[in-house]
Short mmCIF file of C-alpha atoms and ligand atoms in Angstrom, two decimals:
data_model
loop_
_atom_site.label_atom_id
_atom_site.label_comp_id
_atom_site.label_asym_id
_atom_site.label_seq_id
_atom_site.Cartn_x
_atom_site.Cartn_y
_atom_site.Cartn_z
CA MET A 1 13.37 -2.64 16.38
CA PRO A 2 13.19 -2.42 12.90
CA PRO A 3 12.69 0.68 11.20
CA LEU A 4 9.90 1.48 9.34
CA PRO A 5 9.93 0.49 6.08
CA PRO A 6 11.04 3.46 3.37
CA ASP A 7 7.28 3.46 1.29
CA GLN A 8 5.39 3.04 4.60
CA LEU A 9 2.20 5.18 5.27
CA ILE A 10 0.89 6.50 8.66
CA PHE A 11 -2.78 6.71 9.24
CA PRO A 12 -4.13 7.94 12.89
CA ALA A 13 -6.61 5.67 14.58
CA SER A 14 -8.73 9.31 15.01
CA GLN A 15 -8.92 10.15 11.35
CA ALA A 16 -10.09 6.23 10.67
CA ALA A 17 -12.88 6.22 13.37
CA LEU A 18 -14.47 9.45 11.04
CA LEU A 19 -14.68 7.38 8.23
CA GLU A 20 -15.89 4.58 9.30
CA PRO A 21 -19.78 5.34 8.67
CA TYR A 22 -19.26 5.11 5.16
CA LEU A 23 -16.92 1.39 5.64
CA PRO A 24 -17.77 -1.75 5.39
CA PRO A 25 -18.70 -3.82 8.26
CA LEU A 26 -15.78 -4.44 10.93
CA HIS A 27 -16.09 -8.26 11.25
CA PRO A 28 -18.65 -9.31 8.65
CA GLN A 29 -20.13 -12.75 9.38
CA ASN A 30 -18.60 -15.25 7.14
CA ALA A 31 -17.33 -15.33 3.40
CA ASN A 32 -20.22 -17.37 1.98
CA PRO A 33 -21.32 -15.38 -1.23
CA VAL A 34 -23.51 -12.46 -1.42
CA ASN A 35 -25.80 -11.05 -4.10
CA LYS A 36 -23.77 -7.39 -4.15
CA PRO A 37 -20.37 -6.96 -2.15
CA PHE A 38 -20.16 -3.01 -0.12
CA THR A 39 -19.71 -0.61 -2.89
CA THR A 40 -17.39 2.57 -2.10
CA LEU A 41 -16.65 4.03 -4.55
CA THR A 42 -13.24 6.55 -3.97
CA TYR A 43 -11.08 8.24 -6.13
CA ALA A 44 -8.91 11.70 -5.74
CA HIS A 45 -9.48 14.77 -7.64
CA SER A 46 -8.56 18.59 -8.46
CA LEU A 47 -10.56 21.77 -7.77
CA ASP A 48 -11.58 21.42 -11.62
CA ALA A 49 -12.81 17.98 -10.81
CA SER A 50 -9.27 15.88 -13.19
CA ILE A 51 -8.05 12.95 -12.13
CA ALA A 52 -5.63 13.04 -14.03
CA THR A 53 -3.43 15.74 -15.91
CA LEU A 54 -4.48 13.78 -19.72
CA PRO A 55 -5.06 10.83 -20.91
CA GLY A 56 -2.88 8.20 -19.69
CA VAL A 57 -0.76 9.94 -17.33
CA ARG A 58 -0.50 8.69 -14.11
CA THR A 59 -1.36 12.31 -11.82
CA THR A 60 -0.53 12.88 -7.74
CA LEU A 61 -3.18 14.20 -6.12
CA SER A 62 -3.44 13.20 -3.03
CA GLY A 63 -0.95 14.37 -0.52
CA PRO A 64 0.93 12.05 1.70
CA GLN A 65 -2.22 12.53 4.73
CA SER A 66 -4.95 11.29 2.19
CA LYS A 67 -2.50 9.59 0.99
CA ALA A 68 -2.70 7.30 3.55
CA MET A 69 -6.04 7.31 4.03
CA THR A 70 -6.74 5.86 0.30
CA HIS A 71 -4.07 2.70 2.31
CA TYR A 72 -6.45 2.88 5.33
CA LEU A 73 -9.76 2.02 2.78
CA ARG A 74 -7.26 -0.62 0.92
CA THR A 75 -7.28 -2.67 4.01
CA ARG A 76 -10.96 -2.30 5.24
CA HIS A 77 -11.87 -3.92 1.87
CA ASP A 78 -11.94 -7.67 0.44
CA ALA A 79 -11.17 -6.12 -3.13
CA ILE A 80 -10.22 -2.76 -4.80
CA LEU A 81 -11.43 -2.24 -8.88
CA ILE A 82 -9.70 -0.41 -11.67
CA GLY A 83 -10.36 -0.21 -15.40
CA ALA A 84 -7.80 -1.28 -18.29
CA GLY A 85 -7.13 2.30 -19.01
CA THR A 86 -6.21 2.75 -15.39
CA ALA A 87 -3.53 -0.42 -15.06
CA VAL A 88 -2.41 0.55 -18.55
CA ALA A 89 -1.59 4.12 -17.70
CA ASP A 90 -0.71 4.10 -14.10
CA ASP A 91 0.87 0.02 -13.49
CA PRO A 92 -0.32 0.63 -10.06
CA GLY A 93 0.73 -1.80 -7.07
CA LEU A 94 -2.95 -1.82 -5.97
CA ASN A 95 -1.75 -3.37 -2.26
CA SER A 96 -1.74 -1.70 0.98
CA ARG A 97 1.42 0.28 3.03
CA VAL A 98 -1.02 1.46 5.74
CA TYR A 99 -0.53 0.69 9.39
CA VAL A 100 -3.21 2.23 11.97
CA HIS A 101 -1.63 4.21 14.56
CA PRO A 102 -3.32 4.15 18.37
CA THR A 103 -2.01 7.52 19.41
CA SER A 104 0.88 9.34 16.84
CA SER A 105 1.26 10.31 13.59
CA SER A 106 4.89 10.15 13.41
CA PRO A 107 5.72 6.56 14.99
CA SER A 108 9.33 5.17 13.93
CA THR A 109 10.24 2.04 14.63
CA ALA A 110 7.66 -1.34 12.96
CA ALA A 111 7.21 -2.28 16.89
CA GLU A 112 5.60 0.73 17.54
CA VAL A 113 3.10 0.52 15.11
CA GLY A 114 2.61 -2.84 14.87
CA VAL A 115 3.26 -3.99 11.49
CA GLY A 116 1.49 -6.57 9.98
CA GLY A 117 -1.93 -5.73 11.68
CA GLY A 118 -1.12 -6.35 15.18
CA GLY A 119 -0.02 -9.53 14.25
CA GLU A 120 -2.54 -10.98 11.88
CA PRO A 121 -0.52 -12.65 8.66
CA PRO A 122 0.22 -9.61 6.85
CA LEU A 123 -1.43 -10.39 3.54
CA THR A 124 -5.15 -10.47 5.42
CA SER A 125 -5.72 -7.16 5.19
CA GLN A 126 -4.56 -6.51 1.63
CA PRO A 127 -6.97 -6.13 -1.30
CA ARG A 128 -8.13 -8.05 -4.06
CA PRO A 129 -6.77 -6.38 -6.95
CA ILE A 130 -9.69 -6.39 -9.92
CA ILE A 131 -8.80 -4.87 -13.36
CA LEU A 132 -12.17 -4.96 -15.12
CA ASP A 133 -10.40 -5.51 -19.41
CA PRO A 134 -13.20 -6.75 -21.75
CA ARG A 135 -10.75 -6.50 -24.86
CA GLY A 136 -7.51 -7.50 -23.20
CA ARG A 137 -5.88 -4.21 -23.10
CA TRP A 138 -3.69 -4.38 -20.59
CA GLU A 139 0.11 -6.50 -21.84
CA PHE A 140 0.12 -7.44 -17.62
CA THR A 141 4.08 -9.34 -17.69
CA ALA A 142 5.82 -10.35 -14.37
CA GLU A 143 7.10 -6.86 -14.14
CA SER A 144 3.92 -5.68 -13.91
CA LYS A 145 4.29 -3.76 -10.55
CA VAL A 146 0.92 -5.40 -8.77
CA ILE A 147 2.48 -9.17 -9.97
CA ARG A 148 5.47 -8.19 -8.38
CA LEU A 149 3.66 -7.10 -5.54
CA ALA A 150 1.80 -10.08 -5.00
CA ALA A 151 5.23 -12.20 -5.98
CA ALA A 152 6.93 -11.03 -2.87
CA GLY A 153 4.12 -11.51 -0.60
CA ARG A 154 2.81 -8.23 0.02
CA GLY A 155 -0.41 -8.78 -2.05
CA HIS A 156 -2.92 -10.46 -3.78
CA GLY A 157 -2.48 -12.01 -7.54
CA PRO A 158 -5.16 -9.77 -9.86
CA TRP A 159 -7.52 -11.59 -10.52
CA VAL A 160 -7.84 -9.86 -14.78
CA VAL A 161 -11.90 -9.70 -15.88
CA VAL A 162 -12.18 -10.27 -19.88
CA ALA A 163 -15.05 -11.00 -22.28
CA PRO A 164 -16.12 -14.58 -22.95
CA GLY A 165 -14.24 -14.12 -26.27
CA THR A 166 -10.98 -11.79 -25.67
CA VAL A 167 -7.82 -14.53 -26.28
CA VAL A 168 -5.05 -14.26 -23.30
CA GLU A 169 -2.10 -15.89 -24.58
CA GLU A 170 -1.45 -19.08 -22.45
CA GLY A 171 1.98 -17.07 -21.04
CA ARG A 172 0.63 -14.21 -19.66
CA ARG A 173 -2.48 -16.45 -18.32
CA GLU A 174 1.03 -18.23 -15.89
CA VAL A 175 2.52 -15.58 -15.07
CA LEU A 176 -1.31 -14.42 -13.26
CA GLU A 177 -1.92 -17.84 -11.41
CA GLU A 178 1.46 -17.85 -10.85
CA VAL A 179 1.04 -15.58 -8.06
CA GLY A 180 -2.49 -16.20 -7.19
CA GLY A 181 -4.20 -14.58 -9.52
CA ARG A 182 -6.51 -15.57 -12.22
CA VAL A 183 -8.51 -14.98 -15.43
CA ILE A 184 -12.28 -14.46 -14.69
CA ARG A 185 -14.60 -14.40 -18.18
CA LEU A 186 -17.59 -12.26 -18.03
CA ALA A 187 -19.94 -11.64 -20.87
CA THR A 188 -20.20 -7.66 -22.63
CA GLY A 189 -22.70 -6.05 -24.42
CA GLN A 190 -24.85 -4.62 -22.14
CA ASN A 191 -26.37 -1.81 -24.16
CA GLN A 192 -24.67 -2.67 -27.65
CA ASP A 193 -21.48 -1.97 -25.24
CA GLN A 194 -19.08 -4.78 -26.04
CA ASP A 195 -16.22 -2.35 -24.30
CA ARG A 196 -18.24 -2.50 -21.18
CA PHE A 197 -19.39 -4.77 -18.28
CA GLY A 198 -23.00 -4.02 -16.79
CA TRP A 199 -22.75 -3.02 -13.17
CA LYS A 200 -24.88 -5.42 -11.86
CA ASP A 201 -22.63 -7.91 -13.07
CA VAL A 202 -19.73 -7.46 -12.16
CA LEU A 203 -20.54 -6.99 -8.90
CA GLY A 204 -22.72 -9.83 -8.73
CA MET A 205 -19.40 -11.70 -10.25
CA LEU A 206 -17.77 -10.43 -7.00
CA GLY A 207 -20.23 -11.61 -4.58
CA GLY A 208 -20.67 -14.43 -5.68
CA GLU A 209 -16.23 -15.19 -5.69
CA GLY A 210 -16.97 -14.08 -2.03
CA ILE A 211 -15.77 -10.85 -2.55
CA ARG A 212 -18.08 -8.60 0.14
CA SER A 213 -16.51 -5.08 0.01
CA VAL A 214 -15.30 -3.78 -2.92
CA MET A 215 -13.69 -0.15 -3.24
CA ILE A 216 -13.98 1.51 -6.70
CA GLU A 217 -10.76 3.92 -7.39
CA GLY A 218 -11.12 4.56 -11.34
CA GLY A 219 -10.42 5.43 -13.75
CA GLY A 220 -12.51 8.12 -15.64
CA GLU A 221 -14.72 5.78 -17.65
CA VAL A 222 -15.26 2.89 -14.67
CA ILE A 223 -16.53 5.89 -12.18
CA ASN A 224 -18.62 8.15 -15.13
CA SER A 225 -20.71 4.76 -16.16
CA LEU A 226 -21.05 3.49 -12.73
CA LEU A 227 -22.62 6.79 -11.57
CA ALA A 228 -24.05 6.90 -14.44
CA GLY A 229 -25.39 3.29 -13.63
CA GLY A 230 -23.47 1.97 -16.08
CA GLY A 231 -25.96 3.48 -19.14
CA ASP A 232 -28.94 1.13 -17.36
CA GLU A 233 -31.63 3.10 -15.28
CA GLU A 234 -32.56 -0.30 -13.60
CA GLU A 235 -29.26 -0.33 -12.75
CA ASP A 236 -28.22 2.73 -10.46
CA GLU A 237 -30.30 1.82 -7.80
CA GLY A 238 -28.28 0.62 -4.49
CA LEU A 239 -25.01 0.25 -6.55
CA VAL A 240 -22.76 2.66 -4.81
CA ASP A 241 -23.06 1.81 -0.52
CA ALA A 242 -20.67 4.77 -0.01
CA VAL A 243 -18.54 7.30 -1.74
CA ILE A 244 -15.37 8.72 -0.59
CA VAL A 245 -13.42 11.47 -2.75
CA THR A 246 -10.36 13.23 -2.11
CA ILE A 247 -10.31 17.13 -2.97
CA ALA A 248 -6.79 17.97 -4.07
CA PRO A 249 -6.45 22.40 -3.61
CA THR A 250 -4.82 22.31 -7.19
CA TRP A 251 -6.76 23.57 -11.21
CA PHE A 252 -5.31 21.38 -13.78
CA GLY A 253 -7.06 22.63 -16.85
CA GLN A 254 -9.03 21.48 -19.79
CA GLY A 255 -8.12 18.52 -21.49
CA GLY A 256 -7.70 16.10 -18.00
CA VAL A 257 -9.61 12.66 -17.17
CA VAL A 258 -12.53 14.59 -15.91
CA VAL A 259 -14.80 13.06 -13.69
CA SER A 260 -18.40 14.42 -15.05
CA PRO A 261 -21.20 11.59 -15.31
CA PRO A 262 -23.43 11.62 -17.92
CA LYS A 263 -26.96 13.04 -16.94
CA LEU A 264 -29.57 11.13 -15.13
CA LYS A 265 -33.12 10.94 -16.97
CA GLY A 266 -35.20 13.74 -16.94
CA GLY A 267 -32.25 16.05 -15.82
CA GLU A 268 -32.07 15.58 -12.54
CA ALA A 269 -29.29 16.31 -10.24
CA LEU A 270 -26.93 13.28 -8.68
CA ARG A 271 -26.17 14.53 -4.55
CA LEU A 272 -24.48 13.42 -2.10
CA ARG A 273 -26.89 13.27 1.31
CA ASP A 274 -24.84 12.34 4.80
CA VAL A 275 -22.34 14.22 4.08
CA ARG A 276 -18.91 14.65 6.05
CA TRP A 277 -15.86 16.59 4.83
CA CYS A 278 -12.55 15.49 6.65
CA PRO A 279 -9.34 18.09 6.26
CA LEU A 280 -6.28 15.71 6.07
CA GLY A 281 -3.35 18.11 5.14
CA GLU A 282 -4.22 20.30 2.36
CA ASP A 283 -6.66 18.31 0.92
CA VAL A 284 -10.10 17.95 2.09
CA VAL A 285 -11.95 14.59 2.21
CA LEU A 286 -15.79 14.34 1.18
CA CYS A 287 -17.76 11.18 2.95
CA GLY A 288 -21.60 10.66 1.75
CA ARG A 289 -23.64 8.47 0.57
CA ILE A 290 -25.76 9.10 -2.99
CA ALA A 291 -29.50 10.66 -2.31
CA ARG A 292 -32.16 8.40 -4.03
N1 NAI B 1 -6.73 10.30 -9.25
C1 NAI B 1 -7.34 9.31 -8.93
O1 NAI B 1 -8.38 8.78 -8.11
C2 NAI B 1 -7.19 8.20 -10.10
C3 NAI B 1 -6.95 8.60 -11.60
N2 NAI B 1 -7.25 7.71 -12.34
C4 NAI B 1 -6.48 8.05 -13.85
O2 NAI B 1 -8.27 7.91 -14.71
C5 NAI B 1 -6.92 7.13 -15.67
C6 NAI B 1 -7.42 6.66 -16.60
O3 NAI B 1 -8.98 6.79 -16.98
P1 NAI B 1 -10.01 6.24 -18.01
O4 NAI B 1 -8.94 6.52 -19.50
O5 NAI B 1 -11.16 6.46 -18.39
O6 NAI B 1 -9.98 4.60 -18.32
P2 NAI B 1 -10.69 3.42 -17.55
O7 NAI B 1 -9.23 2.99 -16.71
O8 NAI B 1 -12.05 4.47 -16.21
O9 NAI B 1 -10.91 2.34 -17.90
C7 NAI B 1 -11.91 2.31 -19.05
C8 NAI B 1 -11.71 0.63 -19.14
O10 NAI B 1 -12.27 -0.32 -18.41
C9 NAI B 1 -12.98 -0.82 -19.31
N3 NAI B 1 -14.61 -1.87 -18.79
C10 NAI B 1 -15.39 -2.57 -18.85
N4 NAI B 1 -16.12 -2.55 -17.59
C11 NAI B 1 -16.45 -1.39 -17.93
C12 NAI B 1 -17.38 -0.53 -17.39
N5 NAI B 1 -18.34 -0.75 -16.65
N6 NAI B 1 -17.80 1.21 -17.20
C13 NAI B 1 -16.41 1.81 -17.64
N7 NAI B 1 -15.47 0.83 -18.38
C14 NAI B 1 -15.11 -0.22 -18.15
C15 NAI B 1 -13.54 -0.74 -20.73
O11 NAI B 1 -12.68 -1.33 -21.17
C16 NAI B 1 -12.83 0.45 -20.58
O12 NAI B 1 -12.21 1.08 -22.12
C17 NAI B 1 -5.48 7.75 -15.95
O13 NAI B 1 -4.56 8.69 -16.27
C18 NAI B 1 -5.40 7.62 -14.22
O14 NAI B 1 -3.95 7.98 -13.81
C19 NAI B 1 -7.75 6.06 -12.19
C20 NAI B 1 -7.72 5.92 -10.97
C21 NAI B 1 -8.21 6.62 -9.82
N1 LIG B 2 -6.20 8.41 -4.07
C1 LIG B 2 -5.67 8.80 -5.51
N2 LIG B 2 -4.77 9.69 -5.35
C2 LIG B 2 -4.36 10.18 -6.14
O1 LIG B 2 -3.15 10.97 -6.06
C3 LIG B 2 -3.74 8.75 -6.94
N3 LIG B 2 -2.38 9.17 -8.26
C4 LIG B 2 -4.45 7.75 -6.77
N4 LIG B 2 -4.86 6.93 -8.12
C5 LIG B 2 -5.24 5.56 -7.96
O2 LIG B 2 -4.16 5.24 -6.91
C6 LIG B 2 -3.50 3.72 -8.17
C7 LIG B 2 -2.68 3.44 -7.80
O3 LIG B 2 -1.88 3.26 -6.93
P1 LIG B 2 -1.00 2.58 -6.47
O4 LIG B 2 -0.15 3.88 -5.64
O5 LIG B 2 0.88 2.22 -7.20
O6 LIG B 2 -0.55 1.43 -5.34
C8 LIG B 2 -3.42 4.35 -9.26
O7 LIG B 2 -4.33 3.57 -10.45
C9 LIG B 2 -5.33 4.99 -9.44
O8 LIG B 2 -6.28 3.60 -9.15
N5 LIG B 2 -5.35 7.70 -5.81
#
């Protein structure tokens, strides 16, 4: 029996069951376009609400169990979305390396954990990486981790969403297309902000492309603008279906990338309802839905 790959993560089915009420439907009806995909906001932060110690610095917050949880979430969504700042800072992989084990948390061989999701082709449970990059800040190459994983058949090629006027060099576009990725053009400029897409537009575009569920991982600008409804009060109604946040027992101190959205109109607090707290190793995972 083959041993587990060295970067393998294991997530017990018992813990997956606790998350299920907050996840998109397991067996969606079909792959037809939808108005808006099921949208999960998910990230890890410190006790002082930092998602990175400093701007531009890749920072580990999640312990092994909550990291496996995040990778499980990746298998449960059609797409995973980040902003250009995160792509530049982290060179992320944005694939899933988890296997869900029915009983034990420490299997040792591939046969024990049912590698490939119980016989499915591996790519069916991988999310499509989406990078919001209106101005083309992310200078990806064939060596970027997400491209290498796609080339190795361990993930999908990324979709890079740029503004209509942004130049993407031919060679770069080819790098994407060779691994099944593509450049998507979407108008910016709502709210006079040329560096941002409207969230309704982003989610509508993804729905039109057949994406039925998306997990939004970050970074700071993306999370804060999503929680603020993209700055457009009309937009925030129903943008986010579920929130799953890992809280790590550490303080980073001032100067980090902090989740702290602008105040809502009238100064009301933004709050979660239907809350569930799940301890995972030394972290705790908070699940909820945005109260309206
Ligand atoms: N702990 C965690 O769970 C995570 C931490 N991070 C960290 O976050 C940091 C990066 O965060 P940021 O610099 O804030 O960059 P970011 O990843 O939020 O990207 C911001 C960029 O996204 C683009 N964008 C397009 N449409 C947008 C919209 N509607 N709203 C907001 N941005 C939009 C803009 O070009 C903007 O400059 C990194 O250090 C990374 O390590 C990132 C993801 C998860
Ligand atoms: N859940 C979570 N915990 C952390 O500690 C993190 N640093 C992140 N970061 C997010 O995961 C991406 C990296 O993913 P790969 O392991 O390279 O696939 C990173 O870009 C952030 O989106 N998340």
